[in-house]
Short mmCIF file of C-alpha atoms and ligand atoms in Angstrom, two decimals:
data_model
loop_
_atom_site.label_atom_id
_atom_site.label_comp_id
_atom_site.label_asym_id
_atom_site.label_seq_id
_atom_site.Cartn_x
_atom_site.Cartn_y
_atom_site.Cartn_z
CA UNK O 1 -10.74 -21.76 -16.43
CA UNK O 2 -9.72 -19.66 -19.16
CA UNK O 3 -6.66 -17.62 -18.19
CA UNK O 4 -8.64 -13.98 -16.96
CA UNK O 5 -7.23 -10.94 -19.04
CA UNK O 6 -8.29 -8.47 -16.04
CA UNK O 7 -5.54 -10.69 -13.97
CA UNK O 8 -3.09 -9.55 -16.55
CA UNK O 9 -3.96 -6.22 -18.27
CA UNK O 10 -2.02 -4.27 -16.31
CA UNK O 11 0.85 -6.26 -15.88
CA UNK O 12 3.85 -5.76 -18.35
CA UNK O 13 4.91 -7.77 -21.12
CA UNK O 14 7.09 -10.58 -19.01
CA UNK O 15 5.07 -10.78 -16.25
CA UNK O 16 2.29 -11.79 -18.86
CA UNK O 17 4.65 -14.06 -19.41
CA UNK O 18 4.97 -15.69 -15.50
CA UNK O 19 1.48 -15.32 -14.88
CA UNK O 20 0.73 -17.80 -18.23
CA UNK O 21 3.34 -19.41 -17.02
CA UNK O 22 1.69 -20.03 -13.85
CA UNK O 23 -0.79 -20.78 -15.83
CA UNK O 24 0.42 -24.12 -17.58
CA UNK O 25 0.10 -22.33 -20.56
CA UNK O 26 2.79 -23.92 -22.70
CA UNK O 27 3.04 -22.00 -26.51
CA UNK O 28 2.24 -18.54 -27.71
CA UNK O 29 0.69 -18.51 -31.16
CA UNK O 30 1.82 -15.28 -33.35
CA UNK O 31 -0.31 -14.48 -35.43
CA UNK O 32 -0.46 -11.58 -38.23
CA UNK O 33 -2.47 -11.29 -41.45
CA UNK O 34 -1.56 -11.39 -45.10
CA UNK O 35 -3.15 -8.72 -47.68
CA UNK O 36 -6.26 -11.06 -47.56
CA UNK O 37 -6.46 -10.61 -44.37
CA UNK O 38 -5.67 -14.62 -43.95
CA UNK O 39 -4.87 -14.84 -40.45
CA UNK O 40 -1.31 -16.27 -40.23
CA UNK O 41 1.01 -17.83 -37.86
CA UNK O 42 3.75 -19.22 -36.09
CA UNK O 43 3.72 -21.33 -32.20
CA UNK O 44 6.62 -21.34 -30.45
CA UNK O 45 6.68 -22.90 -26.90
CA UNK O 46 6.19 -20.02 -24.35
CA UNK O 47 9.61 -20.12 -23.35
CA UNK O 48 10.74 -18.31 -26.59
CA UNK O 49 8.42 -15.84 -26.17
CA UNK O 50 10.63 -13.71 -24.14
CA UNK O 51 13.36 -13.59 -27.25
CA UNK O 52 11.00 -13.27 -29.38
CA UNK O 53 10.38 -9.30 -27.66
CA UNK O 54 14.06 -8.92 -28.33
CA UNK O 55 14.68 -9.89 -31.16
CA UNK O 56 11.60 -11.24 -33.26
CA UNK O 57 11.15 -14.47 -34.99
CA UNK O 58 11.84 -14.81 -38.80
CA UNK O 59 10.13 -16.17 -41.10
CA UNK O 60 9.84 -17.10 -45.47
CA UNK O 61 7.39 -13.18 -46.29
CA UNK O 62 8.06 -15.02 -49.96
CA UNK O 63 5.49 -17.95 -48.76
CA UNK O 64 2.61 -14.99 -47.83
CA UNK O 65 0.27 -13.82 -50.12
CA UNK O 66 1.14 -9.92 -50.62
CA UNK O 67 4.52 -9.95 -49.06
CA UNK O 68 7.71 -10.44 -50.82
CA UNK O 69 9.82 -12.61 -53.46
CA UNK O 70 11.96 -14.90 -53.04
CA UNK O 71 15.26 -12.07 -53.28
CA UNK O 72 13.87 -10.38 -50.27
CA UNK O 73 12.38 -12.96 -48.24
CA UNK O 74 13.10 -12.36 -44.63
CA UNK O 75 10.87 -10.85 -42.91
CA UNK O 76 10.22 -10.69 -38.71
CA UNK O 77 7.55 -10.39 -36.15
CA UNK O 78 7.04 -8.74 -33.39
CA UNK O 79 4.56 -9.18 -30.87
CA UNK O 80 2.78 -6.31 -29.50
CA UNK O 81 1.84 -8.19 -26.17
CA UNK O 82 -0.92 -5.94 -25.64
CA UNK O 83 -3.17 -8.50 -27.87
CA UNK O 84 -2.00 -11.47 -25.09
CA UNK O 85 -4.61 -14.20 -24.03
CA UNK O 86 -5.08 -17.29 -23.72
CA UNK O 87 -7.45 -19.08 -26.94
CA UNK O 88 -9.59 -20.23 -24.63
CA UNK O 89 -10.67 -23.12 -26.01
CA UNK O 90 -7.36 -25.21 -26.20
CA UNK O 91 -6.94 -24.31 -22.07
CA UNK O 92 -4.05 -26.36 -20.85
CA UNK O 93 -6.63 -28.19 -18.10
CA UNK O 94 -10.02 -29.45 -18.37
CA UNK O 95 -11.33 -31.22 -21.31
CA UNK O 96 -10.53 -29.49 -23.84
CA UNK O 97 -7.02 -28.82 -25.06
CA UNK O 98 -4.99 -30.88 -22.27
CA UNK O 99 -3.32 -34.23 -24.53
CA UNK O 100 -2.53 -37.55 -22.98
CA UNK O 101 1.06 -35.33 -23.10
CA UNK O 102 0.39 -32.41 -21.22
CA UNK O 103 -1.02 -28.88 -21.49
CA UNK O 104 -1.92 -28.03 -24.91
CA UNK O 105 -2.65 -24.03 -23.22
CA UNK O 106 -1.90 -21.33 -26.13
CA UNK O 107 -2.06 -17.87 -25.58
CA UNK O 108 -2.90 -15.66 -29.08
CA UNK O 109 0.13 -12.33 -29.67
CA UNK O 110 -0.89 -10.86 -33.20
CA UNK O 111 2.26 -9.44 -34.37
CA UNK O 112 3.68 -6.20 -36.71
CA UNK O 113 5.99 -7.35 -39.16
CA UNK O 114 9.23 -5.87 -39.87
CA UNK O 115 12.48 -6.27 -42.12
CA UNK O 116 15.30 -7.13 -41.80
CA UNK O 117 17.30 -3.24 -41.13
CA UNK O 118 14.45 -3.28 -38.32
CA UNK O 119 11.81 -1.53 -40.41
CA UNK O 120 8.01 -1.80 -40.30
CA UNK O 121 7.10 -3.40 -43.50
CA UNK O 122 5.31 -1.20 -45.31
CA UNK O 123 3.41 -4.69 -46.51
CA UNK O 124 2.09 -5.40 -43.56
CA UNK O 125 -1.71 -4.28 -43.31
CA UNK O 126 -1.80 -3.19 -40.18
CA UNK O 127 1.24 -1.34 -40.75
CA UNK O 128 -0.74 0.16 -43.37
CA UNK O 129 -3.82 1.10 -40.55
CA UNK O 130 -1.29 1.87 -38.01
CA UNK O 131 -0.05 4.68 -40.92
CA UNK O 132 -3.79 6.01 -41.27
CA UNK O 133 -4.39 5.81 -37.19
CA UNK O 134 -0.72 8.41 -36.72
CA UNK O 135 -2.24 10.69 -39.19
CA UNK O 136 -5.38 11.02 -37.58
CA UNK O 137 -3.00 11.79 -34.52
CA UNK O 138 -0.93 14.48 -35.96
CA UNK O 139 -4.84 16.23 -36.34
CA UNK O 140 -5.83 15.81 -32.94
CA UNK O 141 -8.24 12.94 -32.74
CA UNK O 142 -8.21 9.13 -32.58
CA UNK O 143 -10.68 7.28 -33.76
CA UNK O 144 -12.67 4.85 -32.90
CA UNK O 145 -15.22 2.13 -34.45
CA UNK O 146 -17.07 -0.83 -33.46
CA UNK O 147 -18.04 -2.54 -36.41
CA UNK O 148 -21.46 -4.89 -36.71
CA UNK O 149 -20.29 -8.87 -37.65
CA UNK O 150 -23.06 -10.71 -39.50
CA UNK O 151 -22.34 -14.53 -40.65
CA UNK O 152 -24.44 -17.49 -41.20
CA UNK O 153 -24.10 -21.14 -39.39
CA UNK O 154 -24.38 -23.49 -41.72
CA UNK O 155 -24.75 -27.44 -41.63
CA UNK O 156 -22.40 -29.88 -43.41
CA UNK O 157 -23.95 -32.09 -45.61
CA UNK O 158 -24.52 -36.25 -45.47
CA UNK O 159 -21.31 -36.27 -46.90
CA UNK O 160 -19.86 -34.49 -44.79
CA UNK O 161 -19.51 -31.90 -47.15
CA UNK O 162 -19.11 -27.95 -46.27
CA UNK O 163 -22.67 -26.30 -48.39
CA UNK O 164 -24.89 -23.32 -47.73
CA UNK O 165 -27.76 -25.40 -45.92
CA UNK O 166 -29.10 -23.21 -42.87
CA UNK O 167 -29.52 -24.65 -39.60
CA UNK O 168 -32.54 -22.94 -38.64
CA UNK O 169 -35.23 -21.15 -40.10
CA UNK O 170 -35.61 -18.49 -37.48
CA UNK O 171 -35.63 -14.17 -38.43
CA UNK O 172 -34.52 -11.24 -37.09
CA UNK O 173 -34.15 -11.19 -32.99
CA UNK O 174 -36.35 -14.10 -33.27
CA UNK O 175 -36.60 -16.13 -29.59
CA UNK O 176 -35.04 -19.73 -30.05
CA UNK O 177 -34.00 -22.48 -28.34
CA UNK O 178 -32.22 -23.99 -31.29
CA UNK O 179 -28.10 -25.18 -31.92
CA UNK O 180 -27.30 -22.32 -32.79
CA UNK O 181 -28.53 -19.65 -29.82
CA UNK O 182 -26.28 -22.65 -27.55
CA UNK O 183 -23.37 -21.56 -30.45
CA UNK O 184 -23.83 -18.07 -30.22
CA UNK O 185 -24.03 -18.18 -26.15
CA UNK O 186 -20.68 -19.97 -26.52
CA UNK O 187 -19.44 -17.34 -28.95
CA UNK O 188 -20.10 -14.80 -26.87
CA UNK O 189 -18.03 -16.66 -23.63
CA UNK O 190 -15.19 -17.20 -26.05
CA UNK O 191 -15.04 -13.46 -27.42
CA UNK O 192 -14.71 -12.36 -24.00
CA UNK O 193 -11.86 -14.88 -22.55
CA UNK O 194 -9.91 -12.88 -25.29
CA UNK O 195 -10.96 -9.26 -23.75
CA UNK O 196 -13.28 -8.56 -25.93
CA UNK O 197 -16.68 -6.45 -24.79
CA UNK O 198 -20.25 -7.96 -26.41
CA UNK O 199 -23.04 -6.30 -26.46
CA UNK O 200 -25.30 -8.21 -27.58
CA UNK O 201 -25.83 -11.20 -30.04
CA UNK O 202 -29.39 -11.57 -31.89
CA UNK O 203 -30.18 -14.07 -34.95
CA UNK O 204 -30.62 -12.00 -38.70
CA UNK O 205 -33.36 -11.68 -40.75
CA UNK O 206 -32.40 -14.43 -43.06
CA UNK O 207 -32.76 -18.56 -41.50
CA UNK O 208 -29.34 -19.44 -40.09
CA UNK O 209 -27.82 -15.95 -39.98
CA UNK O 210 -26.17 -13.78 -36.78
CA UNK O 211 -24.63 -10.81 -35.93
CA UNK O 212 -22.79 -10.92 -32.31
CA UNK O 213 -21.57 -7.25 -31.37
CA UNK O 214 -18.77 -6.20 -29.62
CA UNK O 215 -17.78 -2.80 -27.93
CA UNK O 216 -16.26 -0.20 -29.92
CA UNK O 217 -12.74 1.10 -29.23
CA UNK O 218 -9.79 2.67 -31.06
CA UNK O 219 -9.28 1.47 -34.71
CA UNK O 220 -6.13 -0.90 -34.35
CA UNK O 221 -8.23 -2.12 -31.12
CA UNK O 222 -11.33 -2.98 -32.99
CA UNK O 223 -9.56 -4.47 -36.31
CA UNK O 224 -7.36 -7.12 -34.17
CA UNK O 225 -10.94 -7.39 -32.64
CA UNK O 226 -12.75 -8.29 -36.16
CA UNK O 227 -9.87 -10.43 -36.50
CA UNK O 228 -9.69 -12.34 -33.21
CA UNK O 229 -13.68 -12.52 -34.50
CA UNK O 230 -13.81 -14.24 -37.30
CA UNK O 231 -11.54 -17.08 -36.23
CA UNK O 232 -13.16 -17.31 -33.21
CA UNK O 233 -16.35 -18.19 -34.43
CA UNK O 234 -15.14 -20.52 -37.03
CA UNK O 235 -13.57 -22.58 -34.33
CA UNK O 236 -17.25 -22.53 -32.10
CA UNK O 237 -19.02 -23.38 -34.86
CA UNK O 238 -16.82 -26.09 -35.47
CA UNK O 239 -17.12 -27.85 -32.11
CA UNK O 240 -20.19 -28.15 -32.49
CA UNK O 241 -20.73 -29.36 -35.89
CA UNK O 242 -21.32 -26.83 -37.51
CA UNK O 243 -19.68 -23.94 -40.29
CA UNK O 244 -19.44 -20.40 -39.21
CA UNK O 245 -19.24 -18.36 -42.83
CA UNK O 246 -18.16 -14.43 -43.92
CA UNK O 247 -19.11 -15.09 -46.90
CA UNK O 248 -21.09 -11.97 -47.94
CA UNK O 249 -23.81 -13.39 -50.02
CA UNK O 250 -24.32 -17.32 -49.88
CA UNK O 251 -27.98 -18.26 -50.70
CA UNK O 252 -29.72 -15.88 -53.40
CA UNK O 253 -32.88 -14.07 -52.57
CA UNK O 254 -32.33 -13.47 -48.76
CA UNK O 255 -29.40 -10.94 -46.96
CA UNK O 256 -26.12 -11.09 -47.45
CA UNK O 257 -23.94 -10.79 -44.69
CA UNK O 258 -22.48 -7.51 -43.55
CA UNK O 259 -19.64 -5.35 -41.50
CA UNK O 260 -21.39 -1.79 -40.55
CA UNK O 261 -18.62 0.23 -39.13
CA UNK O 262 -19.52 2.85 -36.93
CA UNK O 263 -17.01 5.75 -36.99
CA UNK O 264 -16.23 8.65 -34.93
CA UNK O 265 -13.51 11.28 -34.38
CA UNK O 266 -12.31 11.81 -30.31
CA UNK O 267 -10.50 15.12 -30.10
CA UNK O 268 -8.11 15.25 -27.84
CA UNK O 269 -6.91 18.15 -26.93
CA UNK O 270 -10.35 18.59 -26.12
CA UNK O 271 -11.14 14.89 -24.53
CA UNK O 272 -14.13 15.07 -26.42
CA UNK O 273 -17.11 12.75 -29.14
CA UNK O 274 -15.33 15.57 -31.49
CA UNK O 275 -18.30 14.59 -34.05
CA UNK O 276 -20.68 15.76 -31.61
CA UNK O 277 -22.84 18.77 -32.40
CA UNK O 278 -26.32 19.20 -29.77
CA UNK O 279 -27.29 22.50 -31.88
CA UNK O 280 -27.48 20.88 -35.63
CA UNK O 281 -30.70 19.05 -36.84
CA UNK O 282 -28.48 15.32 -37.36
CA UNK O 283 -26.60 15.59 -34.28
CA UNK O 284 -23.42 16.29 -36.35
CA UNK O 285 -20.71 18.71 -36.30
CA UNK O 286 -19.07 20.16 -39.10
CA UNK O 287 -16.03 18.05 -38.97
CA UNK O 288 -18.44 14.88 -38.66
CA UNK O 289 -20.15 16.11 -42.14
CA UNK O 290 -16.89 16.75 -43.64
CA UNK O 291 -15.93 12.76 -42.66
CA UNK O 292 -18.93 12.38 -44.38
CA UNK O 293 -18.54 13.29 -47.77
CA UNK O 294 -14.94 12.28 -47.44
CA UNK O 295 -16.27 8.93 -47.50
CA UNK O 296 -19.11 9.26 -49.99
CA UNK O 297 -16.76 11.05 -52.17
CA UNK O 298 -14.14 7.91 -51.73
CA UNK O 299 -16.98 5.15 -51.68
CA UNK O 300 -16.82 4.05 -55.28
CA UNK O 301 -12.63 4.19 -55.15
CA UNK O 302 -12.52 2.19 -51.11
CA UNK O 303 -15.40 -0.37 -52.14
CA UNK O 304 -12.94 -2.90 -53.83
CA UNK O 305 -10.82 -2.97 -50.40
CA UNK O 306 -14.34 -2.62 -48.34
CA UNK O 307 -16.15 -5.18 -50.28
CA UNK O 308 -12.74 -7.57 -51.71
CA UNK O 309 -14.57 -10.12 -53.80
CA UNK O 310 -16.77 -11.55 -56.99
CA UNK O 311 -19.54 -12.42 -54.46
CA UNK O 312 -19.83 -9.59 -51.99
CA UNK O 313 -20.92 -7.63 -55.27
CA UNK O 314 -24.26 -9.64 -55.42
CA UNK O 315 -24.93 -8.46 -52.02
CA UNK O 316 -24.65 -5.00 -52.02
CA UNK O 317 -27.82 -5.33 -54.44
CA UNK O 318 -31.37 -3.35 -53.75
CA UNK O 319 -33.57 -5.18 -51.91
CA UNK O 320 -32.11 -6.82 -49.14
CA UNK O 321 -30.84 -4.00 -46.47
CA UNK O 322 -27.53 -3.36 -47.92
CA UNK O 323 -26.43 0.28 -49.71
CA UNK O 324 -26.51 0.84 -53.82
CA UNK O 325 -26.51 4.47 -53.62
CA UNK O 326 -23.86 6.83 -52.37
CA UNK O 327 -26.61 8.60 -50.40
CA UNK O 328 -26.74 8.68 -46.48
CA UNK O 329 -30.10 9.47 -43.80
CA UNK O 330 -30.76 7.89 -40.32
CA UNK O 331 -33.05 5.44 -40.45
CA UNK O 332 -32.48 4.95 -44.43
CA UNK O 333 -31.06 1.14 -44.61
CA UNK O 334 -30.71 1.51 -48.37
CA UNK O 335 -28.42 4.29 -48.01
CA UNK O 336 -24.36 3.92 -47.36
CA UNK O 337 -24.38 6.30 -44.92
CA UNK O 338 -26.25 5.68 -41.88
CA UNK O 339 -26.59 8.36 -38.42
CA UNK O 340 -28.16 6.44 -35.99
CA UNK O 341 -30.20 9.01 -33.72
CA UNK O 342 -28.59 9.17 -30.03
CA UNK O 343 -31.40 9.08 -27.73
CA UNK O 344 -32.01 11.38 -24.81
CA UNK O 345 -30.65 11.02 -22.18
CA UNK O 346 -27.25 9.08 -23.65
CA UNK O 347 -24.35 10.81 -23.71
CA UNK O 348 -23.96 13.17 -27.06
CA UNK O 349 -20.49 11.49 -26.86
CA UNK O 350 -22.30 8.21 -28.61
CA UNK O 351 -22.14 10.22 -31.65
CA UNK O 352 -21.20 8.05 -34.89
CA UNK O 353 -22.24 7.60 -37.99
CA UNK O 354 -22.59 3.77 -40.00
CA UNK O 355 -21.04 3.08 -42.62
CA UNK O 356 -22.87 0.41 -44.65
CA UNK O 357 -20.73 -0.31 -46.52
CA UNK O 358 -17.61 -2.77 -45.86
CA UNK O 359 -18.42 -6.62 -45.48
CA UNK O 360 -17.22 -9.33 -43.52
CA UNK O 361 -14.74 -10.73 -45.75
CA UNK O 362 -12.42 -7.29 -46.12
CA UNK O 363 -9.40 -7.39 -44.60
CA UNK O 364 -10.10 -5.40 -41.77
CA UNK O 365 -7.03 -2.95 -41.36
CA UNK O 366 -7.14 -2.16 -44.69
CA UNK O 367 -10.89 -1.40 -44.63
CA UNK O 368 -10.06 0.45 -41.80
CA UNK O 369 -7.41 2.57 -42.33
CA UNK O 370 -9.68 3.04 -46.44
CA UNK O 371 -12.29 4.55 -44.83
CA UNK O 372 -10.44 6.28 -42.14
CA UNK O 373 -7.99 7.73 -45.01
CA UNK O 374 -11.42 8.51 -47.29
CA UNK O 375 -13.05 10.50 -43.62
CA UNK O 376 -10.20 12.65 -43.03
CA UNK O 377 -9.44 13.46 -46.81
CA UNK O 378 -13.12 15.44 -46.86
CA UNK O 379 -12.41 17.34 -43.16
CA UNK O 380 -8.85 18.38 -44.51
CA UNK O 381 -9.86 18.96 -47.90
CA UNK O 382 -13.34 20.76 -46.12
CA UNK O 383 -15.75 18.83 -48.13
CA UNK O 384 -19.42 19.31 -47.83
CA UNK O 385 -22.33 16.79 -47.52
CA UNK O 386 -25.53 16.85 -49.84
CA UNK O 387 -28.72 16.70 -48.43
CA UNK O 388 -30.42 13.45 -46.89
CA UNK O 389 -31.92 11.56 -48.49
CA UNK O 390 -34.71 10.17 -46.27
CA UNK O 391 -36.74 8.43 -48.73
CA UNK O 392 -36.11 4.25 -49.59
CA UNK O 393 -34.11 3.93 -53.00
CA UNK O 394 -35.38 1.03 -53.08
CA UNK O 395 -38.68 2.50 -53.91
CA UNK O 396 -37.19 5.00 -55.92
CA UNK O 397 -37.66 4.89 -59.65
CA UNK O 398 -34.13 4.96 -62.05
CA UNK O 399 -35.20 8.05 -63.36
CA UNK O 400 -35.47 9.71 -60.50
CA UNK O 401 -32.24 8.71 -58.63
CA UNK O 402 -30.54 9.86 -61.87
CA UNK O 403 -32.25 12.90 -61.92
CA UNK O 404 -31.52 13.36 -58.36
CA UNK O 405 -27.48 13.08 -59.46
CA UNK O 406 -28.10 9.97 -57.42
CA UNK O 407 -24.73 7.86 -57.96
CA UNK O 408 -23.79 4.75 -57.04
CA UNK O 409 -22.06 1.84 -56.39
CA UNK O 410 -19.52 -0.53 -58.80
CA UNK O 411 -21.67 -3.12 -59.53
CA UNK O 412 -18.88 -5.78 -59.59
CA UNK O 413 -15.20 -6.17 -58.43
CA UNK O 414 -13.57 -5.86 -62.09
CA UNK O 415 -15.47 -1.93 -61.63
CA UNK O 416 -14.43 -1.88 -58.00
CA UNK O 417 -11.27 -2.55 -59.99
CA UNK O 418 -10.86 -0.51 -61.84
CA UNK O 419 -11.87 2.65 -59.26
CA UNK O 420 -9.23 1.61 -57.18
CA UNK O 421 -6.48 2.79 -59.52
CA UNK O 422 -8.17 5.99 -60.15
CA UNK O 423 -8.56 6.66 -56.75
CA UNK O 424 -5.11 9.31 -55.35
CA UNK O 425 -6.40 9.05 -51.70
CA UNK O 426 -7.45 5.29 -51.03
CA UNK O 427 -4.33 4.80 -53.43
CA UNK O 428 -1.68 6.53 -50.99
CA UNK O 429 -3.22 5.13 -48.26
CA UNK O 430 -3.21 1.70 -48.96
CA UNK O 431 0.67 2.16 -50.39
CA UNK O 432 2.39 1.31 -53.71
CA UNK O 433 3.10 -2.54 -51.93
CA UNK O 434 -0.10 -3.53 -50.99
CA UNK O 435 -1.81 -1.71 -54.03
CA UNK O 436 -0.37 -3.39 -56.56
CA UNK O 437 0.06 -6.87 -54.88
CA UNK O 438 -3.87 -6.00 -54.24
CA UNK O 439 -4.91 -4.73 -57.56
CA UNK O 440 -2.55 -7.76 -59.18
CA UNK O 441 -4.88 -10.94 -57.22
CA UNK O 442 -8.30 -9.33 -57.32
CA UNK O 443 -8.03 -8.99 -61.21
CA UNK O 444 -6.85 -12.83 -61.59
CA UNK O 445 -9.59 -13.38 -59.72
CA UNK O 446 -12.24 -11.51 -61.19
CA UNK O 447 -11.18 -12.62 -64.71
CA UNK O 448 -11.03 -16.05 -63.24
CA UNK O 449 -14.99 -15.73 -62.35
CA UNK O 450 -16.16 -13.78 -65.66
CA UNK O 451 -15.01 -16.63 -67.95
CA UNK O 452 -16.71 -18.67 -65.98
CA UNK O 453 -19.95 -20.75 -67.41
CA UNK O 454 -22.22 -20.96 -65.12
CA UNK O 455 -25.47 -23.16 -64.32
CA UNK O 456 -28.08 -19.69 -64.80
CA UNK O 457 -26.34 -19.42 -68.49
CA UNK O 458 -26.67 -22.35 -69.15
CA UNK O 459 -29.94 -23.25 -67.64
CA UNK O 460 -31.10 -20.09 -69.51
CA UNK O 461 -29.61 -19.92 -72.68
CA UNK O 462 -28.71 -23.41 -73.94
CA UNK O 463 -32.15 -24.15 -74.74
CA UNK O 464 -33.20 -21.12 -75.44
CA UNK O 465 -31.03 -20.07 -78.75
N1 LIG A 1 -27.54 -8.20 -43.95
C1 LIG A 1 -27.51 -6.27 -44.43
C2 LIG A 1 -26.74 -6.30 -44.59
O1 LIG A 1 -26.10 -7.09 -45.73
C3 LIG A 1 -27.87 -5.82 -42.93
C4 LIG A 1 -29.37 -6.05 -41.93
C5 LIG A 1 -29.12 -4.53 -41.37
O2 LIG A 1 -29.35 -3.36 -41.08
O3 LIG A 1 -28.83 -4.90 -39.91
O4 LIG A 1 -25.82 -4.85 -44.69
MG1 MG A 2 -27.38 -6.34 -38.75
#
């Protein structure tokens, strides 16, 4: 049995370590992410964790993407014991994980990154999110978020190579008894062992595509959960001989994978959801409306963070339930922001807005920080929200869209990076360090892509010209 989160969550850090020891856990995996959102980690024997809590665990930051230069390479990790949980596929007992030389039981701990002089490192993505969350707290709010991560489960080809080969032919909400449905259930069990409370799991629209939704929480907990979610799903798929990918558009001509993010502000002083106003036609308070206006105003500036890959822009095209236009609506899935209906009988505390442009390849900490910064800018400036567009934008002619003054998301990563550099609010939210490294890396990625000659070009032009 995996160490139950409910049995340890109320314990202090040292008591957690004791409980883990009694449970045959022998290691701690100290984790953080680089600026691209790739999970990094160092494994220490559990008996070193107490020392790490006191003195930190040092590492060479110059070898981590976007961290430091050689000359200033030393950094240290400060474990956040609120995130202490046993990695469920590595228990120190039973068939999985226990090796011939003893227990491989391992607990995961997410860490903050610090500089030698004891300051939070400005380039730590988790720190970037914490700064925005603190800004919200100063304004009197807790930012709550709940993402819907979509993903594909693929097979390997006969040579064992990773290829985009869907393992099923099912569609949206199909009930199936195939391997995918079993794997989803194993994924849910693994996520819950990490303390992530799953709400529902279903087959998505495209063949081989799935979605698992978990309960919303404050922004930091949710971002930690999203990072955990991604490596958990990859690990469980691998155990079953498949692989899970969060690549936004792995296959041309069918839906891609999004990370729609539901969000709201909770008033600390009034102990209530500050987005809710039952008097308003959409159930939205003035605060929520200004927040949405902020999201729309900065959508072009922050999309390079929310949809960070060359491939992300192949998802953000008309016709596949992903947004392309900067609008909002109740039911409109082509709009950038959707306002889910809060059914009668459900508490208005559930009022929230769903931002549909992010995709799951983003660094969740940076994507959350950017959206919160955009929303709070709308709040602080009291921005006016344009009227909703309920008509499907995919069906509207380009002339009508233009006439209505509706703006679009950038069409490529190259354009998105230019927009990011122009948006002072998003630049400030990322901070100089992250911004500089991010833009440099993304520009190089874009340049590498745009100079390639693709199969499509060869097939289209070689013979014709
Ligand atoms: N897969 C779609 C996207 O790329 C979303 C489908 C849905 O509404 O769940 O955003
Ligand atoms: Mg979905």
